Amino acid sequence: MQVEIQKDISLTPEDSIFLDMHSFYNIINIISGELQILEMMSGDERALQDCVDLCFRIKDGMSSRDSILEYAGSVEKHAAFIQDRLQEFLKSRPGLTDDPEVRESRANIDSVLDILRVRAGEIVNRLENPDKWEDHDLSRLMQNFLDVFSAIEKNSKGRYRFVYNLARQGPTDYFIHLNFQGTRQDSINMPPVLQDVMRDLVANARKYTEPGGKVLAGLYDDGKDIRFAVEDTGRGIPENEIENVVDFGVRGSNVQEKRTMGGGFGLTKAYSVVRQFGGRMWIDSAQDRGTRITLILPRP
């Protein structure tokens, strides 16, 4: 059942900040979780407490525009501190250095910190120019998504893989297809926040699709509108709940038991951005048959 979302949603200033930052918060949660795993493996559950505390201080401190700009502008310093402390932690515990799980956690932290650096720069740019449209290099845009999938795969600890060729898909692999095109061969002009929305929606599609499923996403600029669509073979949304899943913090009743890093904000953010730029949004879904989300933003 396809529904065009046209309802009004009520957001407090705090809700709006949370929507803009929730994917950044999720990254912080992943880093702090990996740090705590390393602490448990070392037998000293406070060995990296200063790094864990830093993660929560950043997350809790990003509660206003000024504090967000301050913390986002200092991410490089904070990331370097965490990496230096990790090096000290492992150097003082040589027995952990060759442990495959420790190496995996360390590699995961490094890759997620790289993503954190990129996101921090995007946040600063968005807050300083919230309504701006700018050029995005298509190859760089694609690589950003591949980096995110790589980090998600590492964080799965071997539970699943992402493959980009259907012939390579195994029973626990996700098949991912991404296609970004515009009127120009190498770049597309769009609001920077749209990239964040796209990542959230693609991540949601994966989250609510079991391994062995498919996630397809496309971005297209026809010179008049920017169109984005993402489709999955996941759990879907009960038909009578489709319009309500854009409300703040609301998820479908069929996924309430699913443990996630987020809290049901991806669709709210997407709809909020669509309204900000005078666009339209459709959700086409049926329970146990997957979901397709379509966004259209008219060019100014």
mmCIF file of C-alpha atoms in Angstrom:
data_model
loop_
_atom_site.group_PDB
_atom_site.id
_atom_site.type_symbol
_atom_site.label_atom_id
_atom_site.label_comp_id
_atom_site.label_asym_id
_atom_site.label_seq_id
_atom_site.Cartn_x
_atom_site.Cartn_y
_atom_site.Cartn_z
ATOM 1 C CA MET A 1 0.000 0.000 0.000
ATOM 2 C CA GLN A 2 1.476 3.342 -1.069
ATOM 3 C CA VAL A 3 0.743 6.415 1.047
ATOM 4 C CA GLU A 4 1.836 9.989 0.434
ATOM 5 C CA ILE A 5 2.730 11.466 3.813
ATOM 6 C CA GLN A 6 1.067 14.852 4.219
ATOM 7 C CA LYS A 7 0.356 15.101 7.941
ATOM 8 C CA ASP A 8 1.638 17.800 10.265
ATOM 9 C CA ILE A 9 4.149 16.680 12.874
ATOM 10 C CA SER A 10 4.951 18.593 16.030
ATOM 11 C CA LEU A 11 8.617 18.887 17.017
ATOM 12 C CA THR A 12 10.075 20.757 19.970
ATOM 13 C CA PRO A 13 13.433 22.551 19.523
ATOM 14 C CA GLU A 14 15.006 19.668 21.471
ATOM 15 C CA ASP A 15 13.381 17.139 19.115
ATOM 16 C CA SER A 16 14.789 19.000 16.105
ATOM 17 C CA ILE A 17 18.311 18.935 17.548
ATOM 18 C CA PHE A 18 17.970 15.231 18.290
ATOM 19 C CA LEU A 19 16.806 14.502 14.742
ATOM 20 C CA ASP A 20 19.762 16.354 13.290
ATOM 21 C CA MET A 21 22.197 14.573 15.598
ATOM 22 C CA HIS A 22 20.790 11.084 16.132
ATOM 23 C CA SER A 23 22.994 9.316 13.564
ATOM 24 C CA PHE A 24 26.010 11.058 15.123
ATOM 25 C CA TYR A 25 24.841 9.813 18.536
ATOM 26 C CA ASN A 26 24.601 6.279 17.137
ATOM 27 C CA ILE A 27 28.227 6.445 16.008
ATOM 28 C CA ILE A 28 29.271 7.569 19.498
ATOM 29 C CA ASN A 29 27.310 4.627 20.959
ATOM 30 C CA ILE A 30 29.155 2.175 18.696
ATOM 31 C CA ILE A 31 32.545 3.576 19.735
ATOM 32 C CA SER A 32 31.731 3.483 23.456
ATOM 33 C CA GLY A 33 30.367 -0.056 23.078
ATOM 34 C CA GLU A 34 33.567 -1.289 21.420
ATOM 35 C CA LEU A 35 35.674 0.395 24.113
ATOM 36 C CA GLN A 36 33.694 -1.414 26.796
ATOM 37 C CA ILE A 37 34.151 -4.730 24.970
ATOM 38 C CA LEU A 38 37.923 -4.171 25.052
ATOM 39 C CA GLU A 39 37.724 -3.399 28.770
ATOM 40 C CA MET A 40 35.878 -6.674 29.425
ATOM 41 C CA MET A 41 38.383 -8.669 27.375
ATOM 42 C CA SER A 42 41.227 -7.142 29.391
ATOM 43 C CA GLY A 43 39.634 -8.062 32.720
ATOM 44 C CA ASP A 44 39.717 -4.423 33.833
ATOM 45 C CA GLU A 45 36.308 -2.857 33.279
ATOM 46 C CA ARG A 46 37.617 0.661 33.912
ATOM 47 C CA ALA A 47 40.785 0.459 31.815
ATOM 48 C CA LEU A 48 39.388 2.821 29.155
ATOM 49 C CA GLN A 49 36.927 4.688 31.358
ATOM 50 C CA ASP A 50 38.333 8.082 30.363
ATOM 51 C CA CYS A 51 37.538 7.303 26.707
ATOM 52 C CA VAL A 52 34.068 5.974 27.520
ATOM 53 C CA ASP A 53 33.379 9.060 29.640
ATOM 54 C CA LEU A 54 34.543 11.266 26.759
ATOM 55 C CA CYS A 55 32.047 9.575 24.419
ATOM 56 C CA PHE A 56 29.157 10.238 26.783
ATOM 57 C CA ARG A 57 30.350 13.774 27.458
ATOM 58 C CA ILE A 58 30.312 14.519 23.729
ATOM 59 C CA LYS A 59 26.893 12.905 23.290
ATOM 60 C CA ASP A 60 25.318 14.645 26.296
ATOM 61 C CA GLY A 61 26.984 17.970 25.539
ATOM 62 C CA MET A 62 25.605 18.331 22.020
ATOM 63 C CA SER A 63 22.334 19.862 23.175
ATOM 64 C CA SER A 64 22.389 23.283 21.498
ATOM 65 C CA ARG A 65 23.676 24.794 18.268
ATOM 66 C CA ASP A 66 26.696 26.378 19.970
ATOM 67 C CA SER A 67 27.683 23.228 21.870
ATOM 68 C CA ILE A 68 27.234 21.102 18.740
ATOM 69 C CA LEU A 69 29.555 23.383 16.785
ATOM 70 C CA GLU A 70 32.068 23.297 19.638
ATOM 71 C CA TYR A 71 32.157 19.505 19.955
ATOM 72 C CA ALA A 72 31.945 18.833 16.211
ATOM 73 C CA GLY A 73 34.826 21.242 15.645
ATOM 74 C CA SER A 74 36.914 19.337 18.216
ATOM 75 C CA VAL A 75 36.252 15.809 16.937
ATOM 76 C CA GLU A 76 39.755 15.414 15.487
ATOM 77 C CA LYS A 77 41.284 16.145 18.888
ATOM 78 C CA HIS A 78 38.922 13.731 20.657
ATOM 79 C CA ALA A 79 39.449 10.978 18.062
ATOM 80 C CA ALA A 80 43.226 11.317 18.397
ATOM 81 C CA PHE A 81 42.909 11.050 22.192
ATOM 82 C CA ILE A 82 40.923 7.803 21.920
ATOM 83 C CA GLN A 83 43.388 6.295 19.436
ATOM 84 C CA ASP A 84 46.385 7.281 21.589
ATOM 85 C CA ARG A 85 44.766 5.758 24.672
ATOM 86 C CA LEU A 86 44.002 2.563 22.757
ATOM 87 C CA GLN A 87 47.646 2.314 21.767
ATOM 88 C CA GLU A 88 48.717 2.747 25.405
ATOM 89 C CA PHE A 89 46.083 0.222 26.520
ATOM 90 C CA LEU A 90 47.356 -2.459 24.130
ATOM 91 C CA LYS A 91 51.025 -1.686 24.699
ATOM 92 C CA SER A 92 50.586 -2.288 28.429
ATOM 93 C CA ARG A 93 48.771 -5.580 27.729
ATOM 94 C CA PRO A 94 50.899 -7.434 25.147
ATOM 95 C CA GLY A 95 48.863 -10.593 25.657
ATOM 96 C CA LEU A 96 45.882 -8.929 23.983
ATOM 97 C CA THR A 97 47.709 -7.738 20.888
ATOM 98 C CA ASP A 98 47.356 -10.996 18.939
ATOM 99 C CA ASP A 99 43.801 -11.775 20.046
ATOM 100 C CA PRO A 100 41.618 -11.799 16.872
ATOM 101 C CA GLU A 101 38.630 -10.290 18.707
ATOM 102 C CA VAL A 102 40.781 -7.467 20.077
ATOM 103 C CA ARG A 103 42.204 -6.747 16.616
ATOM 104 C CA GLU A 104 38.686 -6.763 15.191
ATOM 105 C CA SER A 105 37.412 -4.305 17.830
ATOM 106 C CA ARG A 106 40.400 -2.025 17.305
ATOM 107 C CA ALA A 107 39.879 -2.024 13.528
ATOM 108 C CA ASN A 108 36.179 -1.331 14.024
ATOM 109 C CA ILE A 109 36.900 1.630 16.308
ATOM 110 C CA ASP A 110 39.362 3.079 13.786
ATOM 111 C CA SER A 111 36.891 2.789 10.884
ATOM 112 C CA VAL A 112 34.032 4.292 12.910
ATOM 113 C CA LEU A 113 36.256 7.158 14.083
ATOM 114 C CA ASP A 114 36.979 7.915 10.415
ATOM 115 C CA ILE A 115 33.234 8.105 9.777
ATOM 116 C CA LEU A 116 32.821 10.301 12.865
ATOM 117 C CA ARG A 117 35.348 12.779 11.456
ATOM 118 C CA VAL A 118 33.434 12.992 8.174
ATOM 119 C CA ARG A 119 30.063 13.395 9.919
ATOM 120 C CA ALA A 120 31.409 16.142 12.188
ATOM 121 C CA GLY A 121 32.452 18.187 9.158
ATOM 122 C CA GLU A 122 29.038 17.655 7.584
ATOM 123 C CA ILE A 123 27.285 18.780 10.775
ATOM 124 C CA VAL A 124 29.280 22.010 10.992
ATOM 125 C CA ASN A 125 28.503 22.753 7.332
ATOM 126 C CA ARG A 126 24.776 22.046 7.788
ATOM 127 C CA LEU A 127 24.403 24.180 10.892
ATOM 128 C CA GLU A 128 26.199 27.107 9.302
ATOM 129 C CA ASN A 129 24.208 26.810 6.025
ATOM 130 C CA PRO A 130 20.958 24.915 6.806
ATOM 131 C CA ASP A 131 19.154 25.715 3.525
ATOM 132 C CA LYS A 132 22.132 25.683 1.193
ATOM 133 C CA TRP A 133 22.367 23.476 -1.894
ATOM 134 C CA GLU A 134 25.869 22.473 -2.933
ATOM 135 C CA ASP A 135 27.707 20.203 -5.344
ATOM 136 C CA HIS A 136 28.560 16.664 -4.239
ATOM 137 C CA ASP A 137 31.098 14.577 -6.112
ATOM 138 C CA LEU A 138 29.265 11.393 -7.124
ATOM 139 C CA SER A 139 32.246 9.090 -6.653
ATOM 140 C CA ARG A 140 32.883 10.540 -3.188
ATOM 141 C CA LEU A 141 29.193 10.227 -2.341
ATOM 142 C CA MET A 142 29.235 6.576 -3.363
ATOM 143 C CA GLN A 143 32.409 5.944 -1.360
ATOM 144 C CA ASN A 144 30.813 7.482 1.738
ATOM 145 C CA PHE A 145 28.049 4.884 1.532
ATOM 146 C CA LEU A 146 30.504 2.039 0.940
ATOM 147 C CA ASP A 147 32.495 3.171 3.992
ATOM 148 C CA VAL A 148 29.336 3.089 6.102
ATOM 149 C CA PHE A 149 28.488 -0.431 4.920
ATOM 150 C CA SER A 150 32.052 -1.532 5.637
ATOM 151 C CA ALA A 151 31.799 -0.204 9.204
ATOM 152 C CA ILE A 152 28.383 -1.851 9.728
ATOM 153 C CA GLU A 153 29.761 -5.164 8.454
ATOM 154 C CA LYS A 154 32.732 -4.986 10.827
ATOM 155 C CA ASN A 155 30.403 -4.162 13.705
ATOM 156 C CA SER A 156 28.351 -7.289 12.904
ATOM 157 C CA LYS A 157 31.307 -9.438 14.064
ATOM 158 C CA GLY A 158 30.912 -11.814 11.131
ATOM 159 C CA ARG A 159 27.140 -12.290 11.380
ATOM 160 C CA TYR A 160 26.634 -11.054 7.819
ATOM 161 C CA ARG A 161 28.356 -9.484 4.809
ATOM 162 C CA PHE A 162 27.391 -6.929 2.184
ATOM 163 C CA VAL A 163 27.829 -7.917 -1.457
ATOM 164 C CA TYR A 164 27.295 -5.747 -4.524
ATOM 165 C CA ASN A 165 26.986 -8.498 -7.126
ATOM 166 C CA LEU A 166 23.854 -10.645 -6.968
ATOM 167 C CA ALA A 167 25.788 -13.716 -8.135
ATOM 168 C CA ARG A 168 27.964 -13.495 -5.001
ATOM 169 C CA GLN A 169 25.098 -13.389 -2.500
ATOM 170 C CA GLY A 170 25.091 -16.208 0.042
ATOM 171 C CA PRO A 171 22.382 -17.102 2.584
ATOM 172 C CA THR A 172 23.654 -14.622 5.209
ATOM 173 C CA ASP A 173 24.703 -11.865 2.794
ATOM 174 C CA TYR A 174 22.853 -8.665 2.046
ATOM 175 C CA PHE A 175 22.725 -7.732 -1.628
ATOM 176 C CA ILE A 176 23.180 -3.960 -1.935
ATOM 177 C CA HIS A 177 22.556 -1.977 -5.111
ATOM 178 C CA LEU A 178 23.296 1.765 -5.195
ATOM 179 C CA ASN A 179 22.877 4.018 -8.223
ATOM 180 C CA PHE A 180 23.461 7.781 -8.120
ATOM 181 C CA GLN A 181 22.914 9.813 -11.319
ATOM 182 C CA GLY A 182 22.408 13.425 -12.284
ATOM 183 C CA THR A 183 22.393 15.804 -15.211
ATOM 184 C CA ARG A 184 26.164 16.089 -14.811
ATOM 185 C CA GLN A 185 28.404 13.069 -15.098
ATOM 186 C CA ASP A 186 30.550 13.603 -12.009
ATOM 187 C CA SER A 187 28.512 15.626 -9.493
ATOM 188 C CA ILE A 188 25.042 16.370 -8.177
ATOM 189 C CA ASN A 189 23.746 19.548 -6.559
ATOM 190 C CA MET A 190 21.611 18.953 -3.458
ATOM 191 C CA PRO A 191 21.186 19.996 0.190
ATOM 192 C CA PRO A 192 23.975 18.440 2.318
ATOM 193 C CA VAL A 193 21.416 17.175 4.848
ATOM 194 C CA LEU A 194 19.937 14.922 2.152
ATOM 195 C CA GLN A 195 23.051 12.747 2.293
ATOM 196 C CA ASP A 196 22.428 12.194 6.011
ATOM 197 C CA VAL A 197 18.775 11.337 5.343
ATOM 198 C CA MET A 198 19.775 8.887 2.605
ATOM 199 C CA ARG A 199 22.241 7.136 4.915
ATOM 200 C CA ASP A 200 19.645 6.862 7.672
ATOM 201 C CA LEU A 201 17.025 5.404 5.339
ATOM 202 C CA VAL A 202 19.440 2.903 3.776
ATOM 203 C CA ALA A 203 20.654 1.877 7.250
ATOM 204 C CA ASN A 204 17.013 1.447 8.357
ATOM 205 C CA ALA A 205 16.285 -0.694 5.305
ATOM 206 C CA ARG A 206 19.171 -2.976 6.238
ATOM 207 C CA LYS A 207 18.238 -2.983 9.933
ATOM 208 C CA TYR A 208 14.714 -4.280 9.315
ATOM 209 C CA THR A 209 15.728 -6.797 6.648
ATOM 210 C CA GLU A 210 17.085 -10.192 7.650
ATOM 211 C CA PRO A 211 20.457 -11.401 6.300
ATOM 212 C CA GLY A 212 19.905 -12.871 2.855
ATOM 213 C CA GLY A 213 17.716 -9.930 1.862
ATOM 214 C CA LYS A 214 18.138 -7.044 -0.559
ATOM 215 C CA VAL A 215 18.464 -3.274 -0.207
ATOM 216 C CA LEU A 216 18.212 -1.131 -3.355
ATOM 217 C CA ALA A 217 18.730 2.642 -3.396
ATOM 218 C CA GLY A 218 18.801 5.279 -6.114
ATOM 219 C CA LEU A 219 19.423 9.019 -6.308
ATOM 220 C CA TYR A 220 18.450 10.864 -9.490
ATOM 221 C CA ASP A 221 18.588 14.510 -10.565
ATOM 222 C CA ASP A 222 16.460 15.232 -13.632
ATOM 223 C CA GLY A 223 17.263 18.952 -13.598
ATOM 224 C CA LYS A 224 13.898 19.816 -12.068
ATOM 225 C CA ASP A 225 13.741 17.612 -8.964
ATOM 226 C CA ILE A 226 16.048 15.530 -6.813
ATOM 227 C CA ARG A 227 14.571 12.069 -6.355
ATOM 228 C CA PHE A 228 15.692 9.433 -3.868
ATOM 229 C CA ALA A 229 14.212 5.981 -3.356
ATOM 230 C CA VAL A 230 15.208 3.052 -1.152
ATOM 231 C CA GLU A 231 13.563 -0.358 -1.253
ATOM 232 C CA ASP A 232 14.075 -3.442 0.910
ATOM 233 C CA THR A 233 12.774 -6.991 1.324
ATOM 234 C CA GLY A 234 12.337 -6.601 5.073
ATOM 235 C CA ARG A 235 9.584 -6.713 7.662
ATOM 236 C CA GLY A 236 7.476 -3.957 6.181
ATOM 237 C CA ILE A 237 5.001 -1.743 8.022
ATOM 238 C CA PRO A 238 1.407 -2.666 8.919
ATOM 239 C CA GLU A 239 -0.799 -0.762 6.463
ATOM 240 C CA ASN A 240 -2.801 1.061 9.138
ATOM 241 C CA GLU A 241 0.432 2.381 10.703
ATOM 242 C CA ILE A 242 2.204 3.730 7.615
ATOM 243 C CA GLU A 243 1.336 7.389 8.112
ATOM 244 C CA ASN A 244 2.158 7.307 11.830
ATOM 245 C CA VAL A 245 5.740 6.018 11.512
ATOM 246 C CA VAL A 246 6.934 9.536 10.642
ATOM 247 C CA ASP A 247 5.940 10.732 14.130
ATOM 248 C CA PHE A 248 8.828 11.367 16.521
ATOM 249 C CA GLY A 249 10.049 8.140 18.143
ATOM 250 C CA VAL A 250 7.379 5.914 16.553
ATOM 251 C CA ARG A 251 8.199 2.518 15.033
ATOM 252 C CA GLY A 252 5.936 -0.102 13.522
ATOM 253 C CA SER A 253 4.267 -2.454 16.005
ATOM 254 C CA ASN A 254 5.898 -5.416 14.244
ATOM 255 C CA VAL A 255 9.461 -4.236 15.070
ATOM 256 C CA GLN A 256 9.055 -3.142 18.689
ATOM 257 C CA GLU A 257 11.157 -6.061 19.959
ATOM 258 C CA LYS A 258 14.030 -5.326 17.541
ATOM 259 C CA ARG A 259 17.039 -4.000 19.468
ATOM 260 C CA THR A 260 18.631 -1.093 17.608
ATOM 261 C CA MET A 261 21.084 1.744 18.200
ATOM 262 C CA GLY A 262 18.426 4.223 17.132
ATOM 263 C CA GLY A 263 14.965 4.949 18.404
ATOM 264 C CA GLY A 264 12.715 5.304 15.377
ATOM 265 C CA PHE A 265 13.846 8.690 14.088
ATOM 266 C CA GLY A 266 15.011 8.063 10.507
ATOM 267 C CA LEU A 267 11.601 8.505 8.883
ATOM 268 C CA THR A 268 10.807 11.520 11.068
ATOM 269 C CA LYS A 269 14.022 13.172 9.972
ATOM 270 C CA ALA A 270 13.384 12.343 6.312
ATOM 271 C CA TYR A 271 9.881 13.838 6.447
ATOM 272 C CA SER A 272 11.111 16.903 8.341
ATOM 273 C CA VAL A 273 13.757 17.557 5.670
ATOM 274 C CA VAL A 274 11.253 16.987 2.853
ATOM 275 C CA ARG A 275 8.962 19.613 4.385
ATOM 276 C CA GLN A 276 11.882 21.995 4.973
ATOM 277 C CA PHE A 277 12.653 21.983 1.238
ATOM 278 C CA GLY A 278 9.053 21.935 -0.031
ATOM 279 C CA GLY A 279 9.181 18.329 -1.210
ATOM 280 C CA ARG A 280 7.017 15.206 -1.109
ATOM 281 C CA MET A 281 7.387 11.782 0.508
ATOM 282 C CA TRP A 282 5.728 8.410 -0.130
ATOM 283 C CA ILE A 283 5.883 5.162 1.825
ATOM 284 C CA ASP A 284 4.876 1.974 0.009
ATOM 285 C CA SER A 285 4.825 -0.980 2.394
ATOM 286 C CA ALA A 286 3.070 -4.121 3.527
ATOM 287 C CA GLN A 287 3.878 -6.268 6.533
ATOM 288 C CA ASP A 288 6.397 -9.043 5.741
ATOM 289 C CA ARG A 289 6.731 -7.803 2.133
ATOM 290 C CA GLY A 290 9.242 -4.982 2.484
ATOM 291 C CA THR A 291 9.148 -1.218 2.132
ATOM 292 C CA ARG A 292 9.875 1.437 -0.475
ATOM 293 C CA ILE A 293 10.490 5.057 0.568
ATOM 294 C CA THR A 294 10.445 7.785 -2.104
ATOM 295 C CA LEU A 295 11.491 11.408 -1.595
ATOM 296 C CA ILE A 296 11.255 14.269 -4.100
ATOM 297 C CA LEU A 297 12.838 17.678 -3.494
ATOM 298 C CA PRO A 298 12.088 20.407 -6.067
ATOM 299 C CA ARG A 299 15.007 22.523 -7.178
ATOM 300 C CA PRO A 300 14.867 26.116 -5.878
#
